[in-house]
């Protein structure tokens, strides 16, 4: 059998040469599971099957090794390693990650601010925009807390007003959604902040259309890209948004506590993070001493994923989510709330459970009885569960997870 051990050996041999893998025509065949990253390359408990990348990705040992190596170097001579720019210092290696992130999402290094994650990024953005009492910010009603908290804080502290566009769970009509955003703009609306991929259902939002509408009305468009970068190709210039925040520890499978923000140069002084006051480099005096070693690890993760190719990663993930979609749609007890296969679908796929079944109990039974890790949908949205496959998953694991869910649904009905 071309089993996990073979896959492990191949990956270990190939890890240092990921670009070569990525350009091999045989490996790139669209209908083949690339199986680039076996779960054995990760620290995951071997009894677990992991389908919750949308909460936190599995970081490869190779990325951890790079992080620890940077940490050891840092401790050989902390002050120059952490503060002096120039060849060979850890702060310089961390600063280079701005360029890697920029190449990944199609902008310039000076438009990137390295952060602790998406919540940190959106909160930084919300406090970097000049807003007065009575100014309005427009969100969707499916935003994650991380994309909301900065605005809600300013609502409480500064008297700005937060409006929300309703997107009913299961509504996948993206042109109607764009229309509702346009209709919800009021005279005081200064900012629209919306997810690129909605976390409850995985719906890919019409960001280019919303951003174009915002620009035509002199409104800033800020995007929460927590569920996009690393899972699919993202081009911030093509999207046309003014700012974009994402996490390093989800789809980019980088170290936990990493992320970055893009601020378009053409947003000028309208978006003005305090960390940039004395220089845009990571480690500038206005940013202070940050998590240098985690950023070096993030750089490794970006390099490896970019070498695999984001289009290829997306194709793999969508193939797995479509397999979930088809398997789950045959279970009459479930209501699928994610879009059907097609342009609005992403790697996240979620289903509503019957009311008699508590999603928290289901999540725990899936874990305790089958070793399958899923996310319980937040109850304010629906009583359900969400799967988010990534490049370390394969078809067999999808079938295992569906079988586990079927078995547990059967247990509840008896
Ligand atoms: C849409 C969205 N925004 C923000 C976050 C929070 O991200 P972080 O942990 O990087 O702050 C999440 C996490 O699930 C998310 O789904």
Short mmCIF file of C-alpha atoms and ligand atoms in Angstrom, two decimals:
data_model
loop_
_atom_site.label_atom_id
_atom_site.label_comp_id
_atom_site.label_asym_id
_atom_site.label_seq_id
_atom_site.Cartn_x
_atom_site.Cartn_y
_atom_site.Cartn_z
CA UNK A 1 0.00 0.00 0.00
CA UNK A 2 1.14 3.54 -0.76
CA UNK A 3 0.51 4.14 2.89
CA UNK A 4 1.15 6.91 5.33
CA UNK A 5 4.69 5.71 6.00
CA UNK A 6 5.58 6.00 2.35
CA UNK A 7 3.91 9.38 2.22
CA UNK A 8 5.84 10.40 5.30
CA UNK A 9 9.15 9.32 3.81
CA UNK A 10 8.38 11.08 0.52
CA UNK A 11 7.46 14.25 2.36
CA UNK A 12 10.52 14.16 4.54
CA UNK A 13 12.70 13.77 1.47
CA UNK A 14 10.81 16.38 -0.43
CA UNK A 15 10.23 18.93 2.31
CA UNK A 16 13.34 20.86 1.43
CA UNK A 17 12.38 20.82 -2.23
CA UNK A 18 8.72 21.77 -2.19
CA UNK A 19 9.06 24.00 -5.26
CA UNK A 20 10.12 20.96 -7.28
CA UNK A 21 7.02 19.09 -6.13
CA UNK A 22 4.81 22.00 -7.00
CA UNK A 23 5.99 22.17 -10.58
CA UNK A 24 5.93 18.44 -11.27
CA UNK A 25 3.16 17.83 -13.85
CA UNK A 26 2.35 14.39 -12.44
CA UNK A 27 1.82 15.77 -8.96
CA UNK A 28 -0.12 18.72 -10.27
CA UNK A 29 -2.79 16.55 -11.96
CA UNK A 30 -6.02 18.21 -10.87
CA UNK A 31 -7.92 15.00 -10.10
CA UNK A 32 -5.23 13.55 -7.81
CA UNK A 33 -5.13 14.13 -4.12
CA UNK A 34 -1.71 15.78 -3.70
CA UNK A 35 -1.26 14.26 -0.23
CA UNK A 36 1.56 16.68 0.25
CA UNK A 37 1.42 16.75 3.94
CA UNK A 38 0.67 13.59 5.86
CA UNK A 39 -0.68 14.02 9.39
CA UNK A 40 2.52 12.27 10.44
CA UNK A 41 4.45 15.44 9.60
CA UNK A 42 2.55 17.18 12.39
CA UNK A 43 2.44 16.83 16.13
CA UNK A 44 -1.25 15.86 16.02
CA UNK A 45 -2.26 13.01 18.29
CA UNK A 46 -2.31 10.05 15.83
CA UNK A 47 -5.71 8.97 17.20
CA UNK A 48 -7.28 12.18 15.91
CA UNK A 49 -8.66 13.07 12.49
CA UNK A 50 -8.50 16.84 12.23
CA UNK A 51 -11.20 18.87 10.45
CA UNK A 52 -10.97 22.22 12.22
CA UNK A 53 -8.37 24.24 10.34
CA UNK A 54 -10.82 27.16 10.29
CA UNK A 55 -10.24 27.50 14.05
CA UNK A 56 -6.52 26.66 14.08
CA UNK A 57 -4.36 24.94 11.47
CA UNK A 58 -1.87 22.17 12.15
CA UNK A 59 1.63 23.59 12.04
CA UNK A 60 4.20 21.29 10.37
CA UNK A 61 7.23 20.22 12.36
CA UNK A 62 9.37 21.86 9.72
CA UNK A 63 7.85 25.26 10.59
CA UNK A 64 8.26 24.62 14.32
CA UNK A 65 11.90 23.65 13.73
CA UNK A 66 12.51 26.92 11.88
CA UNK A 67 10.86 28.85 14.74
CA UNK A 68 12.95 27.13 17.39
CA UNK A 69 16.12 27.56 15.38
CA UNK A 70 15.41 31.31 15.21
CA UNK A 71 14.73 31.33 18.94
CA UNK A 72 18.05 29.65 19.69
CA UNK A 73 19.83 32.19 17.52
CA UNK A 74 18.02 35.04 19.26
CA UNK A 75 19.23 33.84 22.63
CA UNK A 76 22.88 33.72 21.53
CA UNK A 77 23.04 37.52 21.70
CA UNK A 78 19.57 38.97 22.38
CA UNK A 79 19.99 42.69 21.89
CA UNK A 80 21.61 42.74 18.44
CA UNK A 81 19.51 39.76 17.32
CA UNK A 82 16.27 41.46 18.38
CA UNK A 83 17.02 45.12 17.58
CA UNK A 84 19.69 45.49 14.89
CA UNK A 85 18.61 45.39 11.31
CA UNK A 86 21.17 43.96 8.92
CA UNK A 87 22.24 40.58 7.62
CA UNK A 88 21.98 37.63 9.95
CA UNK A 89 19.86 39.07 12.75
CA UNK A 90 16.56 37.53 13.80
CA UNK A 91 14.72 40.86 13.58
CA UNK A 92 15.81 41.19 9.95
CA UNK A 93 14.58 37.67 9.19
CA UNK A 94 11.26 38.54 10.84
CA UNK A 95 11.01 41.79 8.90
CA UNK A 96 11.50 39.90 5.63
CA UNK A 97 8.20 38.17 6.34
CA UNK A 98 6.41 41.39 5.36
CA UNK A 99 7.75 40.84 1.84
CA UNK A 100 6.70 37.17 1.81
CA UNK A 101 3.18 38.10 2.97
CA UNK A 102 3.04 40.88 0.39
CA UNK A 103 4.00 38.55 -2.47
CA UNK A 104 1.40 36.06 -1.27
CA UNK A 105 -1.50 38.54 -1.47
CA UNK A 106 -0.27 40.82 -4.25
CA UNK A 107 0.94 44.03 -2.62
CA UNK A 108 4.15 45.72 -1.39
CA UNK A 109 6.05 44.92 1.82
CA UNK A 110 5.45 48.46 3.08
CA UNK A 111 1.70 47.85 2.92
CA UNK A 112 2.00 44.93 5.39
CA UNK A 113 1.86 45.14 9.18
CA UNK A 114 2.65 41.89 11.00
CA UNK A 115 0.17 41.12 13.79
CA UNK A 116 -0.88 38.46 16.29
CA UNK A 117 -3.86 37.33 14.20
CA UNK A 118 -7.04 38.60 12.59
CA UNK A 119 -8.64 39.96 15.76
CA UNK A 120 -5.49 41.94 16.48
CA UNK A 121 -5.45 43.10 12.85
CA UNK A 122 -9.06 44.29 12.64
CA UNK A 123 -8.81 45.90 16.08
CA UNK A 124 -5.68 47.75 14.96
CA UNK A 125 -7.48 48.89 11.81
CA UNK A 126 -10.58 50.03 13.68
CA UNK A 127 -8.47 52.21 15.96
CA UNK A 128 -6.36 53.51 13.05
CA UNK A 129 -9.28 55.13 11.22
CA UNK A 130 -10.43 58.58 12.28
CA UNK A 131 -14.10 58.22 13.28
CA UNK A 132 -16.29 60.61 15.26
CA UNK A 133 -19.45 60.12 17.28
CA UNK A 134 -22.31 59.49 14.88
CA UNK A 135 -20.10 58.02 12.10
CA UNK A 136 -21.38 54.63 10.97
CA UNK A 137 -19.66 51.30 10.30
CA UNK A 138 -21.47 48.63 8.31
CA UNK A 139 -20.89 44.92 9.02
CA UNK A 140 -22.75 41.73 8.10
CA UNK A 141 -24.60 39.89 10.84
CA UNK A 142 -22.37 36.84 10.27
CA UNK A 143 -19.10 38.42 11.35
CA UNK A 144 -16.87 36.60 13.79
CA UNK A 145 -16.27 38.39 17.11
CA UNK A 146 -12.69 38.99 15.99
CA UNK A 147 -13.95 41.13 13.09
CA UNK A 148 -16.44 43.00 15.28
CA UNK A 149 -14.82 43.71 18.60
CA UNK A 150 -12.75 46.73 17.51
CA UNK A 151 -15.83 48.46 16.10
CA UNK A 152 -17.99 47.58 19.09
CA UNK A 153 -15.32 49.00 21.36
CA UNK A 154 -15.37 52.26 19.44
CA UNK A 155 -19.16 52.25 19.55
CA UNK A 156 -18.99 52.12 23.33
CA UNK A 157 -16.06 54.50 23.74
CA UNK A 158 -16.49 57.01 20.90
CA UNK A 159 -20.19 56.84 20.03
CA UNK A 160 -19.81 55.51 16.49
CA UNK A 161 -22.80 53.51 15.23
CA UNK A 162 -22.55 49.90 14.04
CA UNK A 163 -25.10 48.76 11.43
CA UNK A 164 -25.54 45.22 10.15
CA UNK A 165 -26.64 43.70 6.87
CA UNK A 166 -28.70 40.56 7.38
CA UNK A 167 -27.41 37.42 5.63
CA UNK A 168 -29.75 34.58 6.56
CA UNK A 169 -27.98 31.27 7.17
CA UNK A 170 -28.25 29.33 3.91
CA UNK A 171 -28.60 32.45 1.71
CA UNK A 172 -25.96 32.12 -1.01
CA UNK A 173 -27.22 34.73 -3.42
CA UNK A 174 -24.12 36.93 -3.56
CA UNK A 175 -25.52 39.56 -5.94
CA UNK A 176 -28.52 40.04 -3.65
CA UNK A 177 -26.09 40.34 -0.71
CA UNK A 178 -24.12 43.06 -2.56
CA UNK A 179 -27.40 44.84 -3.22
CA UNK A 180 -28.31 44.71 0.48
CA UNK A 181 -24.94 46.25 1.39
CA UNK A 182 -25.55 49.07 -1.09
CA UNK A 183 -29.05 49.64 0.31
CA UNK A 184 -27.77 49.69 3.89
CA UNK A 185 -25.34 52.57 3.27
CA UNK A 186 -26.53 55.69 5.13
CA UNK A 187 -25.24 59.28 4.97
CA UNK A 188 -22.87 58.70 7.92
CA UNK A 189 -21.41 55.37 6.71
CA UNK A 190 -17.61 55.67 6.70
CA UNK A 191 -16.48 52.03 6.75
CA UNK A 192 -17.75 48.65 5.52
CA UNK A 193 -16.06 45.72 7.27
CA UNK A 194 -16.91 42.25 6.04
CA UNK A 195 -15.46 38.74 5.93
CA UNK A 196 -13.95 37.42 2.71
CA UNK A 197 -15.24 33.96 3.65
CA UNK A 198 -18.04 33.75 6.21
CA UNK A 199 -16.96 31.64 9.13
CA UNK A 200 -20.35 29.98 9.92
CA UNK A 201 -20.99 28.59 6.42
CA UNK A 202 -17.88 29.18 4.29
CA UNK A 203 -19.75 31.36 1.80
CA UNK A 204 -17.26 33.30 -0.34
CA UNK A 205 -18.42 36.89 -0.20
CA UNK A 206 -18.53 39.20 -3.26
CA UNK A 207 -15.70 41.38 -1.93
CA UNK A 208 -14.70 42.95 -5.27
CA UNK A 209 -18.29 44.10 -5.81
CA UNK A 210 -18.74 45.38 -2.26
CA UNK A 211 -15.36 47.17 -2.39
CA UNK A 212 -16.22 48.81 -5.72
CA UNK A 213 -19.56 49.98 -4.31
CA UNK A 214 -17.78 51.32 -1.20
CA UNK A 215 -15.15 53.17 -3.23
CA UNK A 216 -17.81 54.76 -5.43
CA UNK A 217 -19.32 56.28 -2.27
CA UNK A 218 -16.05 57.26 -0.56
CA UNK A 219 -16.42 54.54 2.06
CA UNK A 220 -13.43 52.55 3.32
CA UNK A 221 -13.70 48.79 2.72
CA UNK A 222 -11.95 46.64 5.34
CA UNK A 223 -11.90 42.85 4.90
CA UNK A 224 -11.62 40.09 7.50
CA UNK A 225 -9.67 37.44 5.60
CA UNK A 226 -9.21 34.95 8.46
CA UNK A 227 -10.85 32.15 6.45
CA UNK A 228 -9.26 32.93 3.10
CA UNK A 229 -5.48 33.47 3.08
CA UNK A 230 -3.63 30.16 2.85
CA UNK A 231 -6.75 28.32 1.71
CA UNK A 232 -7.22 30.05 -1.62
CA UNK A 233 -5.40 32.58 -3.82
CA UNK A 234 -5.98 36.14 -2.57
CA UNK A 235 -5.11 39.24 -4.58
CA UNK A 236 -5.87 42.35 -2.56
CA UNK A 237 -5.44 44.72 -5.51
CA UNK A 238 -7.91 42.74 -7.60
CA UNK A 239 -10.34 42.78 -4.66
CA UNK A 240 -9.96 46.55 -4.45
CA UNK A 241 -10.39 46.77 -0.69
CA UNK A 242 -8.58 49.43 1.37
CA UNK A 243 -7.43 47.05 4.10
CA UNK A 244 -7.34 43.31 4.70
CA UNK A 245 -6.52 41.36 7.88
CA UNK A 246 -5.73 37.68 8.23
CA UNK A 247 -4.31 35.02 10.54
CA UNK A 248 -1.09 33.05 10.18
CA UNK A 249 -2.32 30.22 12.38
CA UNK A 250 -5.31 29.00 10.36
CA UNK A 251 -5.02 28.19 6.66
CA UNK A 252 -1.39 29.35 6.49
CA UNK A 253 -0.55 26.70 9.13
CA UNK A 254 1.99 29.01 10.71
CA UNK A 255 2.77 29.42 14.43
CA UNK A 256 -0.15 30.27 16.74
CA UNK A 257 -0.36 33.97 17.49
CA UNK A 258 0.63 35.29 14.04
CA UNK A 259 -1.10 37.22 11.28
CA UNK A 260 -0.83 40.29 9.13
CA UNK A 261 -2.71 43.30 7.86
CA UNK A 262 -2.60 44.94 4.45
CA UNK A 263 -3.24 48.67 4.25
CA UNK A 264 -3.48 49.93 0.70
CA UNK A 265 -1.14 52.80 -0.06
CA UNK A 266 -4.04 54.67 -1.60
CA UNK A 267 -5.83 54.70 1.77
CA UNK A 268 -3.13 57.27 2.61
CA UNK A 269 -3.59 58.77 6.05
CA UNK A 270 -7.18 57.57 6.34
CA UNK A 271 -5.84 54.33 7.83
CA UNK A 272 -2.86 55.16 10.01
CA UNK A 273 -1.68 52.40 12.40
CA UNK A 274 0.33 53.77 15.35
CA UNK A 275 2.85 50.94 14.87
CA UNK A 276 3.97 52.70 11.67
CA UNK A 277 4.65 56.13 13.17
CA UNK A 278 8.43 55.62 13.41
CA UNK A 279 8.88 53.17 10.53
CA UNK A 280 7.00 50.36 8.85
CA UNK A 281 9.58 47.67 9.53
CA UNK A 282 8.80 44.93 12.03
CA UNK A 283 10.67 45.94 15.15
CA UNK A 284 10.51 49.70 14.48
CA UNK A 285 10.52 51.77 17.66
CA UNK A 286 6.81 52.45 17.25
CA UNK A 287 6.05 48.71 17.05
CA UNK A 288 8.43 47.58 19.79
CA UNK A 289 9.88 44.13 20.28
CA UNK A 290 7.42 41.61 18.84
CA UNK A 291 7.21 37.83 18.52
CA UNK A 292 10.23 37.66 16.21
CA UNK A 293 10.64 33.92 16.23
CA UNK A 294 6.97 33.20 15.50
CA UNK A 295 7.21 35.54 12.53
CA UNK A 296 10.25 33.69 11.19
CA UNK A 297 8.18 30.50 11.45
CA UNK A 298 5.32 32.20 9.65
CA UNK A 299 7.73 33.10 6.85
CA UNK A 300 8.64 29.42 6.48
CA UNK A 301 4.97 28.43 6.40
CA UNK A 302 4.24 31.04 3.71
CA UNK A 303 7.21 29.90 1.62
CA UNK A 304 6.15 26.25 1.79
CA UNK A 305 2.50 26.90 0.99
CA UNK A 306 3.34 29.32 -1.82
CA UNK A 307 5.67 26.69 -3.28
CA UNK A 308 2.86 24.13 -3.28
CA UNK A 309 0.70 26.76 -5.01
CA UNK A 310 -2.44 28.29 -3.58
CA UNK A 311 -4.56 27.32 -6.58
CA UNK A 312 -3.53 23.72 -6.00
CA UNK A 313 -4.24 23.96 -2.27
CA UNK A 314 -7.67 25.40 -3.01
CA UNK A 315 -8.46 22.70 -5.58
CA UNK A 316 -7.54 19.98 -3.09
CA UNK A 317 -9.56 21.53 -0.27
CA UNK A 318 -12.60 22.17 -2.43
CA UNK A 319 -12.50 18.60 -3.70
CA UNK A 320 -12.63 17.38 -0.10
CA UNK A 321 -15.38 19.82 0.92
CA UNK A 322 -17.42 18.78 -2.12
CA UNK A 323 -17.07 15.18 -0.99
CA UNK A 324 -18.34 16.28 2.43
CA UNK A 325 -21.17 18.18 0.74
CA UNK A 326 -22.25 15.17 -1.27
CA UNK A 327 -21.97 12.75 1.69
CA UNK A 328 -23.78 15.02 4.12
CA UNK A 329 -26.55 15.79 1.63
CA UNK A 330 -27.48 12.08 1.66
CA UNK A 331 -28.19 12.21 5.40
CA UNK A 332 -31.83 13.19 5.78
CA UNK A 333 -31.40 14.43 9.35
CA UNK A 334 -29.12 17.25 8.22
CA UNK A 335 -29.73 20.59 6.52
CA UNK A 336 -26.68 21.78 4.62
CA UNK A 337 -26.18 25.51 5.13
CA UNK A 338 -23.04 25.94 3.01
CA UNK A 339 -23.22 26.74 -0.69
CA UNK A 340 -23.41 23.86 -3.17
CA UNK A 341 -20.26 23.11 -5.22
CA UNK A 342 -19.46 26.13 -7.34
CA UNK A 343 -17.90 29.57 -7.24
CA UNK A 344 -19.25 30.57 -3.82
CA UNK A 345 -17.99 27.39 -2.14
CA UNK A 346 -14.80 27.33 -0.07
CA UNK A 347 -13.14 24.68 2.10
CA UNK A 348 -15.56 25.21 4.99
CA UNK A 349 -18.73 23.12 4.95
CA UNK A 350 -21.41 23.17 7.63
CA UNK A 351 -24.71 21.45 8.34
CA UNK A 352 -27.54 22.11 10.75
CA UNK A 353 -28.46 19.28 13.12
CA UNK A 354 -32.01 18.41 14.14
CA UNK A 355 -33.10 20.44 17.20
CA UNK A 356 -33.24 17.34 19.38
CA UNK A 357 -29.45 17.01 19.05
CA UNK A 358 -27.23 19.47 20.87
CA UNK A 359 -24.33 20.44 18.60
CA UNK A 360 -21.98 20.60 21.58
CA UNK A 361 -22.82 17.01 22.54
CA UNK A 362 -22.35 15.97 18.91
CA UNK A 363 -18.95 17.67 18.73
CA UNK A 364 -17.85 15.88 21.90
CA UNK A 365 -19.11 12.48 20.75
CA UNK A 366 -17.35 12.88 17.42
CA UNK A 367 -14.15 13.55 19.30
CA UNK A 368 -14.49 11.06 22.17
CA UNK A 369 -15.92 8.12 20.24
CA UNK A 370 -14.37 8.58 16.79
CA UNK A 371 -11.39 10.90 17.25
CA UNK A 372 -12.88 13.26 14.66
CA UNK A 373 -12.34 16.95 15.42
CA UNK A 374 -15.05 19.31 14.15
CA UNK A 375 -16.26 22.78 15.09
CA UNK A 376 -19.58 23.28 16.73
CA UNK A 377 -21.40 26.15 14.99
CA UNK A 378 -22.00 29.10 17.30
CA UNK A 379 -25.55 28.72 18.59
CA UNK A 380 -26.46 32.29 17.66
CA UNK A 381 -26.20 31.20 14.04
CA UNK A 382 -27.50 27.65 14.02
CA UNK A 383 -27.36 24.35 15.87
CA UNK A 384 -24.82 22.57 13.73
CA UNK A 385 -21.30 21.44 12.97
CA UNK A 386 -18.64 22.58 10.53
CA UNK A 387 -15.82 20.72 8.80
CA UNK A 388 -12.79 22.52 7.36
CA UNK A 389 -10.40 20.20 5.46
CA UNK A 390 -6.91 21.30 4.44
CA UNK A 391 -3.92 19.86 2.64
CA UNK A 392 -3.13 17.34 5.36
CA UNK A 393 -6.54 15.69 4.94
CA UNK A 394 -7.59 13.12 2.36
CA UNK A 395 -10.73 11.45 0.98
CA UNK A 396 -10.51 8.50 3.30
CA UNK A 397 -10.63 10.82 6.32
CA UNK A 398 -13.67 12.60 4.88
CA UNK A 399 -15.47 9.26 4.56
CA UNK A 400 -14.45 8.34 8.11
CA UNK A 401 -15.88 11.62 9.44
CA UNK A 402 -19.16 11.19 7.53
CA UNK A 403 -19.50 7.62 8.79
CA UNK A 404 -18.88 8.81 12.36
CA UNK A 405 -21.55 11.47 12.03
CA UNK A 406 -24.03 8.98 10.58
CA UNK A 407 -23.35 6.58 13.45
CA UNK A 408 -23.88 9.30 16.06
CA UNK A 409 -27.07 10.57 14.42
CA UNK A 410 -28.32 6.97 14.61
CA UNK A 411 -27.42 6.83 18.31
CA UNK A 412 -29.45 9.94 19.02
CA UNK A 413 -32.58 8.67 17.31
CA UNK A 414 -32.69 5.38 19.26
C1 LIG B 1 -13.92 35.36 10.17
C2 LIG B 1 -13.00 35.30 11.36
N1 LIG B 1 -12.44 36.41 11.82
C3 LIG B 1 -11.60 36.40 12.87
C4 LIG B 1 -11.28 35.23 13.52
C5 LIG B 1 -10.33 35.27 14.67
O1 LIG B 1 -9.04 35.05 14.20
P1 LIG B 1 -7.75 35.16 15.15
O2 LIG B 1 -7.80 34.02 16.10
O3 LIG B 1 -6.59 35.10 14.22
O4 LIG B 1 -7.83 36.47 15.85
C6 LIG B 1 -11.86 34.03 13.08
C7 LIG B 1 -11.55 32.76 13.77
O5 LIG B 1 -12.18 31.76 13.61
C8 LIG B 1 -12.74 34.07 11.97
O6 LIG B 1 -13.34 32.96 11.51
#
